Amino acid sequence: MEINIRGLEKSHFEQLYALFDQIDNLHHDSIPSIFKRSFDKKGVKSHLENILISKTHHIVVAVDKNENVLGFGEYIIKSIENHKVFEDKKSINIVSIIVKKEYRCRGIGTKILKYIEDQTTLLKLDSTELMVWGFNQPAIKFYESNGYETLFKKLHKKR
């Protein structure tokens, strides 16, 4: 299957709504005490429109030869400068990578990740980083299999 990774275009919006809904459902179903079912098509459309004009916030899509969106990666270019504790650093922070359920385990997520990592190299940034929820073991295994290491853990205790 031929897959191309390319920048977000307005023509992708309609196909992306289902993937954003999928992310929303995954989070709500896994931790309903933290995540609301919050999918809002107008809100997602506004979010995507803002990304189109942003210089630091990006989405790349994985499309097949018929321009069907099979997955996407969202990332933000961030920098820390003159912080009292942390060293100066410029990095890409991955917000999310999601692939349609029926297309998982076919290398699409890896292609998206490699594209984002290539941006880190191209822009001469220090690192590619991300946050992943503990319930999302498939994602944790995916990132670890691609060389990512845990930097910190956030723990909580319910009353």
XYZ file of N, CA and C in Angstrom:
477
model
N 0.843 -1.180 0.000
C 0.000 0.000 0.000
C 0.887 1.241 0.000
N 0.673 2.103 -0.962
C 1.451 3.339 -1.059
C 0.830 4.406 -0.162
N 1.636 4.919 0.754
C 1.190 5.941 1.701
C 2.078 7.164 1.541
N 1.450 8.328 1.466
C 2.187 9.590 1.421
C 1.875 10.384 2.680
N 2.897 11.041 3.202
C 2.739 11.926 4.356
C 2.878 13.342 3.827
N 1.884 14.163 4.120
C 1.925 15.544 3.629
C 1.268 16.476 4.643
N 1.498 17.760 4.437
C 0.939 18.767 5.319
C -0.573 18.848 5.218
N -1.174 19.357 6.272
C -2.618 19.534 6.358
C -3.118 20.485 5.282
N -4.238 20.115 4.670
C -4.951 20.976 3.726
C -6.418 21.008 4.137
N -7.086 22.068 3.752
C -8.498 22.207 4.104
C -9.331 21.030 3.594
N -8.919 20.453 2.477
C -9.649 19.318 1.908
C -9.601 18.075 2.807
N -8.705 18.070 3.797
C -8.593 16.932 4.713
C -9.554 17.031 5.895
N -10.087 18.210 6.153
C -10.861 18.444 7.370
C -11.948 17.399 7.592
N -12.788 17.187 6.604
C -13.949 16.305 6.771
C -13.519 14.905 7.216
N -12.436 14.406 6.652
C -11.974 13.065 7.013
C -11.310 13.028 8.393
N -10.815 14.158 8.847
C -10.143 14.202 10.146
C -11.118 14.200 11.319
N -12.344 14.654 11.101
C -13.303 14.723 12.205
C -13.482 13.371 12.886
N -13.591 12.300 12.113
C -13.784 10.964 12.693
C -12.582 10.552 13.543
N -11.385 10.937 13.114
C -10.191 10.593 13.889
C -10.124 11.380 15.195
N -10.505 12.649 15.167
C -10.551 13.428 16.407
C -11.602 12.853 17.357
N -12.728 12.413 16.811
C -13.764 11.777 17.623
C -13.230 10.478 18.228
N -12.448 9.736 17.467
C -11.847 8.487 17.949
C -10.925 8.755 19.137
N -10.118 9.809 19.043
C -9.227 10.182 20.154
C -10.050 10.559 21.380
N -11.080 11.363 21.165
C -11.946 11.804 22.254
C -12.571 10.601 22.962
N -13.106 9.671 22.195
C -13.738 8.488 22.779
C -12.739 7.626 23.543
N -11.548 7.446 22.988
C -10.520 6.650 23.661
C -10.215 7.223 25.042
N -10.017 8.533 25.108
C -9.685 9.160 26.384
C -10.856 9.091 27.361
N -12.053 9.420 26.896
C -13.217 9.387 27.788
C -13.492 7.968 28.284
N -13.462 7.003 27.382
C -13.752 5.618 27.769
C -12.711 5.065 28.740
N -11.482 5.528 28.633
C -10.402 5.027 29.490
C -10.376 5.699 30.859
N -10.627 7.000 30.906
C -10.606 7.736 32.181
C -11.778 8.730 32.204
N -13.001 8.245 32.379
C -14.155 9.155 32.357
C -14.163 10.162 33.506
N -13.409 9.890 34.568
C -13.346 10.843 35.680
C -12.502 12.069 35.333
N -11.729 11.989 34.255
C -10.888 13.114 33.832
C -11.383 13.710 32.519
N -11.721 12.853 31.554
C -12.072 13.317 30.209
C -13.571 13.302 29.967
N -14.082 14.437 29.510
C -15.470 14.523 29.059
C -15.540 14.013 27.625
N -16.725 13.618 27.214
C -16.952 13.380 25.785
C -17.136 14.767 25.194
N -16.103 15.239 24.537
C -16.097 16.657 24.181
C -15.994 16.927 22.691
N -16.109 15.888 21.848
C -15.965 16.126 20.411
C -16.979 17.164 19.948
N -16.472 18.152 19.237
C -17.292 19.243 18.718
C -16.753 19.584 17.335
N -17.519 19.272 16.311
C -17.051 19.461 14.934
C -16.637 20.905 14.666
N -17.424 21.865 15.156
C -17.079 23.278 14.947
C -15.768 23.626 15.650
N -15.597 23.095 16.850
C -14.364 23.346 17.591
C -13.150 22.745 16.902
N -13.307 21.525 16.380
C -12.198 20.881 15.667
C -11.892 21.652 14.390
N -12.933 22.093 13.691
C -12.721 22.869 12.457
C -11.928 24.136 12.767
N -12.299 24.830 13.830
C -11.585 26.045 14.228
C -10.128 25.718 14.581
N -9.923 24.631 15.297
C -8.576 24.178 15.656
C -7.747 23.928 14.396
N -8.314 23.224 13.428
C -7.604 22.914 12.184
C -7.310 24.178 11.376
N -8.264 25.104 11.336
C -8.044 26.366 10.614
C -6.900 27.154 11.241
N -6.830 27.160 12.573
C -5.733 27.852 13.258
C -4.387 27.202 12.957
N -4.369 25.882 12.859
C -3.124 25.174 12.547
C -2.646 25.529 11.144
N -3.581 25.691 10.214
C -3.200 26.040 8.837
C -2.392 27.333 8.758
N -2.640 28.262 9.667
C -1.951 29.555 9.616
C -0.816 29.672 10.647
N -0.661 28.655 11.478
C 0.367 28.688 12.520
C 1.749 28.379 11.953
N 2.752 29.011 12.531
C 4.135 28.723 12.152
C 4.754 27.655 13.062
N 4.097 27.360 14.189
C 4.676 26.418 15.146
C 3.816 25.182 15.415
N 2.568 25.207 15.042
C 1.642 24.100 15.308
C 1.282 23.467 13.968
N 1.493 22.159 13.840
C 1.341 21.505 12.542
C 0.593 20.184 12.642
N -0.036 19.816 11.546
C -0.602 18.480 11.371
C -0.120 17.958 10.032
N 0.308 16.695 10.042
C 0.610 15.993 8.799
C -0.361 14.827 8.697
N -0.758 14.520 7.476
C -1.711 13.440 7.254
C -1.053 12.327 6.449
N -1.493 11.111 6.713
C -1.087 9.946 5.922
C -2.247 9.643 4.983
N -1.977 9.708 3.681
C -3.036 9.476 2.694
C -2.629 8.349 1.745
N -3.643 7.641 1.256
C -3.377 6.609 0.252
C -3.456 7.231 -1.137
N -3.341 6.419 -2.169
C -3.318 6.934 -3.547
C -4.623 7.617 -3.947
N -5.712 7.334 -3.224
C -7.005 7.962 -3.509
C -7.292 9.159 -2.605
N -6.252 9.608 -1.880
C -6.360 10.754 -0.965
C -7.250 10.470 0.246
N -7.424 9.204 0.589
C -8.124 8.857 1.824
C -7.166 9.070 2.991
N -7.603 9.810 3.995
C -6.782 10.056 5.178
C -6.853 8.814 6.062
N -5.695 8.203 6.301
C -5.615 6.981 7.096
C -5.127 7.253 8.513
N -4.540 8.424 8.716
C -4.044 8.800 10.027
C -3.432 10.185 9.975
N -3.048 10.692 11.143
C -2.393 12.002 11.179
C -1.483 12.104 12.383
N -0.594 13.068 12.317
C 0.267 13.421 13.436
C 0.166 14.918 13.674
N 0.003 15.291 14.920
C -0.079 16.707 15.292
C 1.110 17.021 16.190
N 1.792 18.135 15.907
C 2.960 18.482 16.710
C 3.125 19.991 16.808
N 3.863 20.392 17.842
C 4.124 21.801 18.128
C 5.631 21.989 18.292
N 6.152 23.033 17.682
C 7.563 23.389 17.861
C 7.644 24.306 19.083
N 8.442 23.908 20.070
C 8.542 24.660 21.323
C 9.995 24.978 21.637
N 10.174 26.015 22.429
C 11.531 26.316 22.888
C 11.496 26.786 24.337
N 12.546 26.443 25.041
C 12.766 26.907 26.409
C 14.039 27.736 26.370
N 13.937 28.969 26.847
C 15.103 29.850 26.865
C 15.169 30.575 28.199
N 16.357 30.646 28.748
C 16.620 31.389 29.983
C 15.718 30.971 31.144
N 15.420 29.692 31.234
C 14.606 29.170 32.327
C 15.489 29.005 33.564
N 14.931 29.212 34.749
C 15.719 29.119 35.976
C 16.188 27.701 36.276
N 15.450 26.694 35.814
C 15.788 25.307 36.130
C 16.266 24.531 34.913
N 15.569 24.674 33.809
C 15.841 23.852 32.630
C 16.850 24.494 31.682
N 17.643 23.648 31.067
C 18.574 24.088 30.032
C 17.786 24.604 28.824
N 18.394 25.500 28.063
C 17.770 25.972 26.828
C 17.578 24.788 25.889
N 16.445 24.774 25.214
C 16.150 23.640 24.343
C 15.079 24.033 23.344
N 15.235 23.539 22.131
C 14.206 23.669 21.104
C 13.816 22.258 20.698
N 12.512 22.001 20.676
C 12.067 20.637 20.406
C 10.735 20.622 19.671
N 10.425 19.456 19.170
C 9.087 19.191 18.655
C 8.375 18.371 19.715
N 7.191 18.814 20.093
C 6.350 18.073 21.021
C 5.189 17.478 20.235
N 5.146 16.162 20.183
C 4.062 15.482 19.485
C 2.819 15.541 20.365
N 1.737 16.074 19.815
C 0.461 16.141 20.517
C -0.244 14.799 20.384
N -0.278 14.271 19.172
C -0.908 12.970 18.955
C -0.518 12.400 17.605
N -0.516 11.097 17.566
C -0.441 10.355 16.312
C -1.573 9.347 16.382
N -2.407 9.345 15.385
C -3.524 8.395 15.359
C -3.682 7.829 13.964
N -3.946 6.544 13.916
C -4.191 5.837 12.662
C -5.546 5.150 12.796
N -6.333 5.183 11.739
C -7.623 4.486 11.757
C -7.417 3.045 12.193
N -8.338 2.553 13.017
C -8.201 1.205 13.579
C -7.927 0.153 12.515
N -8.632 0.215 11.411
C -8.506 -0.821 10.378
C -7.185 -0.756 9.609
N -6.388 0.305 9.850
C -5.102 0.444 9.151
C -3.906 0.361 10.092
N -4.131 0.022 11.348
C -3.027 -0.071 12.308
C -2.154 -1.290 12.020
N -0.943 -1.225 12.519
C 0.058 -2.303 12.369
C 0.435 -2.530 10.913
N 0.392 -1.470 10.114
C 0.819 -1.536 8.712
C 1.950 -0.546 8.421
N 2.529 0.027 9.476
C 3.650 0.946 9.304
C 3.260 2.399 9.095
N 1.967 2.704 9.134
C 1.521 4.078 8.881
C 1.918 4.997 10.034
N 1.692 4.562 11.270
C 2.094 5.364 12.427
C 3.593 5.615 12.437
N 4.356 4.604 12.060
C 5.815 4.752 11.996
C 6.210 5.766 10.933
N 5.537 5.755 9.789
C 5.835 6.747 8.739
C 5.536 8.161 9.226
N 4.424 8.324 9.925
C 4.079 9.641 10.469
C 5.143 10.072 11.476
N 5.499 9.176 12.388
C 6.508 9.487 13.402
C 7.841 9.849 12.755
N 8.280 9.084 11.787
C 9.559 9.359 11.114
C 9.515 10.709 10.394
N 8.377 11.049 9.802
C 8.238 12.350 9.144
C 8.441 13.470 10.175
N 7.795 13.337 11.323
C 7.923 14.357 12.370
C 9.366 14.417 12.881
N 9.976 13.264 13.095
C 11.378 13.244 13.536
C 12.295 13.881 12.492
N 11.990 13.684 11.225
C 12.776 14.331 10.162
C 12.661 15.850 10.244
N 11.498 16.353 10.667
C 11.336 17.798 10.846
C 12.238 18.292 11.972
N 12.361 17.495 13.034
C 13.263 17.839 14.137
C 14.685 18.006 13.614
N 15.107 17.078 12.771
C 16.456 17.132 12.190
C 16.590 18.307 11.231
N 15.635 18.456 10.330
C 15.659 19.517 9.323
C 15.736 20.904 9.964
N 14.992 21.092 11.050
C 14.959 22.385 11.733
C 16.091 22.541 12.755
N 16.946 21.516 12.846
C 18.085 21.521 13.775
C 17.636 21.720 15.229
N 16.573 21.017 15.600
C 16.064 21.071 16.964
C 16.758 20.002 17.801
N 16.614 20.113 19.124
C 17.323 19.221 20.036
C 16.671 17.853 20.205
N 15.345 17.798 20.156
C 14.688 16.525 20.453
C 13.250 16.502 19.943
N 12.714 15.297 19.924
C 11.288 15.074 19.671
C 10.740 14.468 20.952
N 9.681 15.068 21.492
C 9.137 14.632 22.777
C 7.629 14.462 22.670
N 7.061 13.779 23.652
C 5.612 13.602 23.683
C 5.188 13.192 25.075
N 3.889 13.290 25.315
C 3.286 12.803 26.542
C 2.277 11.739 26.145
N 2.216 10.662 26.902
C 1.245 9.609 26.614
C 0.622 9.162 27.938
N -0.674 8.932 27.921
C -1.387 8.499 29.115
C -1.054 7.048 29.425
N -0.963 6.724 30.698
C -0.602 5.383 31.143
C -1.537 4.288 30.658
N -2.810 4.612 30.448
C -3.754 3.594 29.975
C -3.480 3.180 28.534
N -2.759 4.005 27.800
C -2.578 3.770 26.367
C -1.331 2.910 26.111
N -1.391 1.683 26.583
C -0.249 0.775 26.456
C 0.179 0.518 25.010
N -0.745 0.400 24.054
C -0.281 0.230 22.669
C 0.583 1.402 22.193
N 0.200 2.626 22.575
C 0.994 3.797 22.182
C 2.348 3.788 22.887
N 2.353 3.448 24.169
C 3.614 3.398 24.913
C 4.562 2.396 24.259
N 4.062 1.224 23.929
C 4.894 0.199 23.278
C 5.382 0.680 21.916
N 4.509 1.364 21.171
C 4.885 1.900 19.860
C 6.054 2.874 19.990
N 5.932 3.836 20.904
C 6.990 4.833 21.057
C 8.277 4.206 21.591
N 8.159 3.312 22.569
C 9.355 2.651 23.090
C 10.051 1.841 21.998
N 9.283 1.194 21.130
C 9.893 0.404 20.048
C 10.580 1.295 19.019
N 10.274 2.593 19.070
C 10.919 3.558 18.180
C 11.979 4.383 18.909
N 12.434 3.896 20.070
C 13.565 4.509 20.757
C 13.237 5.550 21.812
N 11.972 5.764 22.138
C 11.600 6.763 23.137
C 11.726 6.181 24.541
N 12.147 7.044 25.474
C 12.333 6.642 26.862
C 11.481 7.524 27.766
N 11.057 6.965 28.884
C 10.263 7.707 29.857
C 11.156 8.705 30.590
N 10.720 9.976 30.623
C 11.455 11.009 31.359
C 10.859 11.246 32.744
N 9.548 11.154 32.880
C 8.910 11.340 34.174
C 7.562 10.637 34.164
N 7.031 10.443 35.358
C 5.694 9.874 35.498
C 4.898 10.788 36.412
N 3.665 11.005 36.067
C 2.759 11.778 36.907
C 1.813 10.780 37.558
N 1.783 10.769 38.868
C 0.940 9.841 39.607
C -0.203 10.599 40.256
N -1.302 9.897 40.491
C -2.404 10.519 41.210
C -3.096 9.473 42.058
N -3.839 9.946 43.055
C -4.586 9.062 43.937
C -5.981 9.640 44.085
N -6.978 8.814 43.794
C -8.362 9.263 43.961
C -8.716 9.261 45.439
N -9.635 10.111 45.807
C -10.118 10.132 47.190
C -11.041 8.979 47.421
